[in-house]
């Protein structure tokens, strides 16, 4: 059973940084597309970055590619999202997600969050001006 648990959210002033963590339990015989998404009430879920576990190749949304960085620590079964230069518009609930995937399909998944079958419960990020 795939499980994902996020942590690391909180309140920060504009210009600050946060690092989110997602401890995961994935099937070791498969490759996955793992990613970070965010949701603001009343808006559609936004894909921030996806990464193919087979080779660690990331694909970022234009809105965050110069500020956010995804990384993975296999030894700790943890996915990270380093967020720098935070803005009030980054305020949202942040979720990690995972789905068995090929490398090509993972890139496609960035804008298609409905295809992810496993989600964490989310961690809230609030950025004040």
mmCIF file of C-alpha atoms in Angstrom:
data_model
loop_
_atom_site.group_PDB
_atom_site.id
_atom_site.type_symbol
_atom_site.label_atom_id
_atom_site.label_comp_id
_atom_site.label_asym_id
_atom_site.label_seq_id
_atom_site.Cartn_x
_atom_site.Cartn_y
_atom_site.Cartn_z
ATOM 1 C CA UNK A 1 0.000 0.000 0.000
ATOM 2 C CA UNK A 2 1.391 3.374 -1.006
ATOM 3 C CA UNK A 3 1.441 5.922 1.796
ATOM 4 C CA UNK A 4 2.549 9.538 1.864
ATOM 5 C CA UNK A 5 2.859 11.859 4.871
ATOM 6 C CA UNK A 6 3.767 15.526 4.497
ATOM 7 C CA UNK A 7 5.233 17.869 7.067
ATOM 8 C CA UNK A 8 7.132 21.120 7.260
ATOM 9 C CA UNK A 9 4.427 23.645 6.535
ATOM 10 C CA UNK A 10 3.918 26.751 8.619
ATOM 11 C CA UNK A 11 3.734 30.516 8.580
ATOM 12 C CA UNK A 12 6.483 32.633 7.090
ATOM 13 C CA UNK A 13 6.925 36.194 5.942
ATOM 14 C CA UNK A 14 7.262 37.076 2.279
ATOM 15 C CA UNK A 15 10.776 36.446 1.053
ATOM 16 C CA UNK A 16 11.318 33.615 3.486
ATOM 17 C CA UNK A 17 11.905 29.918 2.917
ATOM 18 C CA UNK A 18 10.384 26.621 3.948
ATOM 19 C CA UNK A 19 11.263 23.015 3.250
ATOM 20 C CA UNK A 20 8.440 20.555 3.005
ATOM 21 C CA UNK A 21 8.972 16.839 3.541
ATOM 22 C CA UNK A 22 7.000 13.876 2.307
ATOM 23 C CA UNK A 23 7.794 10.491 3.815
ATOM 24 C CA UNK A 24 6.653 7.840 1.390
ATOM 25 C CA UNK A 25 6.132 4.132 1.199
ATOM 26 C CA UNK A 26 6.256 2.945 -2.412
ATOM 27 C CA UNK A 27 6.545 -0.459 -4.056
ATOM 28 C CA UNK A 28 10.234 -1.013 -4.669
ATOM 29 C CA UNK A 29 9.754 -2.958 -7.906
ATOM 30 C CA UNK A 30 8.079 -0.023 -9.676
ATOM 31 C CA UNK A 31 9.061 3.393 -10.904
ATOM 32 C CA UNK A 32 6.864 6.265 -9.937
ATOM 33 C CA UNK A 33 6.005 9.774 -10.802
ATOM 34 C CA UNK A 34 6.118 11.723 -7.539
ATOM 35 C CA UNK A 35 5.199 15.338 -7.227
ATOM 36 C CA UNK A 36 4.127 18.336 -5.248
ATOM 37 C CA UNK A 37 0.809 20.096 -5.737
ATOM 38 C CA UNK A 38 -1.010 22.881 -3.950
ATOM 39 C CA UNK A 39 -4.644 23.764 -3.437
ATOM 40 C CA UNK A 40 -6.283 27.038 -2.546
ATOM 41 C CA UNK A 41 -9.991 26.958 -1.639
ATOM 42 C CA UNK A 42 -12.071 27.930 -4.617
ATOM 43 C CA UNK A 43 -9.273 27.305 -7.097
ATOM 44 C CA UNK A 44 -8.133 24.268 -9.035
ATOM 45 C CA UNK A 45 -5.278 22.189 -7.724
ATOM 46 C CA UNK A 46 -1.980 23.412 -9.159
ATOM 47 C CA UNK A 47 0.895 21.142 -10.143
ATOM 48 C CA UNK A 48 4.235 22.542 -8.978
ATOM 49 C CA UNK A 49 6.774 19.878 -9.853
ATOM 50 C CA UNK A 50 6.889 16.198 -10.739
ATOM 51 C CA UNK A 51 9.858 13.861 -10.714
ATOM 52 C CA UNK A 52 10.376 10.417 -12.204
ATOM 53 C CA UNK A 53 11.914 8.144 -9.582
ATOM 54 C CA UNK A 54 13.637 6.035 -12.226
ATOM 55 C CA UNK A 55 16.179 8.766 -12.979
ATOM 56 C CA UNK A 56 15.306 11.674 -10.711
ATOM 57 C CA UNK A 57 14.424 13.953 -13.614
ATOM 58 C CA UNK A 58 12.162 16.829 -12.517
ATOM 59 C CA UNK A 59 9.667 18.901 -14.431
ATOM 60 C CA UNK A 60 8.664 22.233 -12.910
ATOM 61 C CA UNK A 61 5.762 24.544 -13.448
ATOM 62 C CA UNK A 62 6.870 27.916 -14.797
ATOM 63 C CA UNK A 63 5.365 29.644 -11.759
ATOM 64 C CA UNK A 64 7.862 28.063 -9.360
ATOM 65 C CA UNK A 65 10.838 26.764 -11.327
ATOM 66 C CA UNK A 66 13.177 29.563 -10.223
ATOM 67 C CA UNK A 67 12.165 29.378 -6.552
ATOM 68 C CA UNK A 68 11.242 25.779 -5.695
ATOM 69 C CA UNK A 69 13.448 22.684 -5.819
ATOM 70 C CA UNK A 70 12.418 19.050 -5.510
ATOM 71 C CA UNK A 71 14.808 16.466 -4.133
ATOM 72 C CA UNK A 72 14.702 12.920 -2.858
ATOM 73 C CA UNK A 73 16.546 11.019 -0.147
ATOM 74 C CA UNK A 74 16.141 7.331 -0.936
ATOM 75 C CA UNK A 75 17.756 6.267 2.322
ATOM 76 C CA UNK A 76 15.087 8.125 4.267
ATOM 77 C CA UNK A 77 12.237 7.439 1.828
ATOM 78 C CA UNK A 78 11.622 11.166 1.806
ATOM 79 C CA UNK A 79 10.742 13.666 -0.878
ATOM 80 C CA UNK A 80 11.508 17.320 -0.254
ATOM 81 C CA UNK A 81 10.316 20.611 -1.644
ATOM 82 C CA UNK A 82 12.623 23.524 -0.901
ATOM 83 C CA UNK A 83 10.706 26.760 -1.313
ATOM 84 C CA UNK A 84 12.581 30.042 -1.456
ATOM 85 C CA UNK A 85 11.547 33.661 -2.001
ATOM 86 C CA UNK A 86 8.038 32.853 -0.857
ATOM 87 C CA UNK A 87 5.200 35.161 -1.819
ATOM 88 C CA UNK A 88 1.747 35.669 -0.291
ATOM 89 C CA UNK A 89 0.265 33.983 -3.365
ATOM 90 C CA UNK A 90 2.123 30.810 -2.400
ATOM 91 C CA UNK A 91 -0.271 30.430 0.523
ATOM 92 C CA UNK A 92 -2.025 27.077 0.056
ATOM 93 C CA UNK A 93 -2.346 23.506 1.244
ATOM 94 C CA UNK A 94 0.574 21.563 -0.181
ATOM 95 C CA UNK A 95 0.298 17.878 -1.036
ATOM 96 C CA UNK A 96 2.685 15.260 -2.298
ATOM 97 C CA UNK A 97 1.423 12.557 -4.607
ATOM 98 C CA UNK A 98 2.640 9.384 -6.288
ATOM 99 C CA UNK A 99 1.613 7.261 -9.239
ATOM 100 C CA UNK A 100 3.308 4.379 -11.042
ATOM 101 C CA UNK A 101 4.501 5.819 -14.308
ATOM 102 C CA UNK A 102 6.911 5.890 -17.184
ATOM 103 C CA UNK A 103 9.294 8.826 -17.578
ATOM 104 C CA UNK A 104 7.384 10.340 -20.489
ATOM 105 C CA UNK A 105 4.036 10.031 -18.764
ATOM 106 C CA UNK A 106 5.390 11.649 -15.612
ATOM 107 C CA UNK A 107 6.095 14.866 -17.480
ATOM 108 C CA UNK A 108 2.537 14.830 -18.768
ATOM 109 C CA UNK A 109 1.193 14.342 -15.248
ATOM 110 C CA UNK A 110 2.307 17.797 -14.045
ATOM 111 C CA UNK A 111 -0.912 19.368 -15.289
ATOM 112 C CA UNK A 112 -3.093 16.315 -14.713
ATOM 113 C CA UNK A 113 -3.221 15.731 -10.968
ATOM 114 C CA UNK A 114 -6.345 13.568 -11.281
ATOM 115 C CA UNK A 115 -4.145 10.740 -12.594
ATOM 116 C CA UNK A 116 -2.272 10.455 -9.284
ATOM 117 C CA UNK A 117 -3.694 7.624 -7.244
ATOM 118 C CA UNK A 118 -1.957 8.237 -3.928
ATOM 119 C CA UNK A 119 -1.950 11.463 -1.937
ATOM 120 C CA UNK A 120 -0.771 12.709 1.395
ATOM 121 C CA UNK A 121 -3.020 14.595 3.774
ATOM 122 C CA UNK A 122 -1.335 17.919 3.076
ATOM 123 C CA UNK A 123 0.557 20.564 4.999
ATOM 124 C CA UNK A 124 -0.523 24.196 5.174
ATOM 125 C CA UNK A 125 1.800 26.998 4.072
ATOM 126 C CA UNK A 126 0.879 30.581 4.899
ATOM 127 C CA UNK A 127 2.959 33.492 3.619
ATOM 128 C CA UNK A 128 2.275 36.934 5.049
ATOM 129 C CA UNK A 129 3.198 40.220 3.415
#
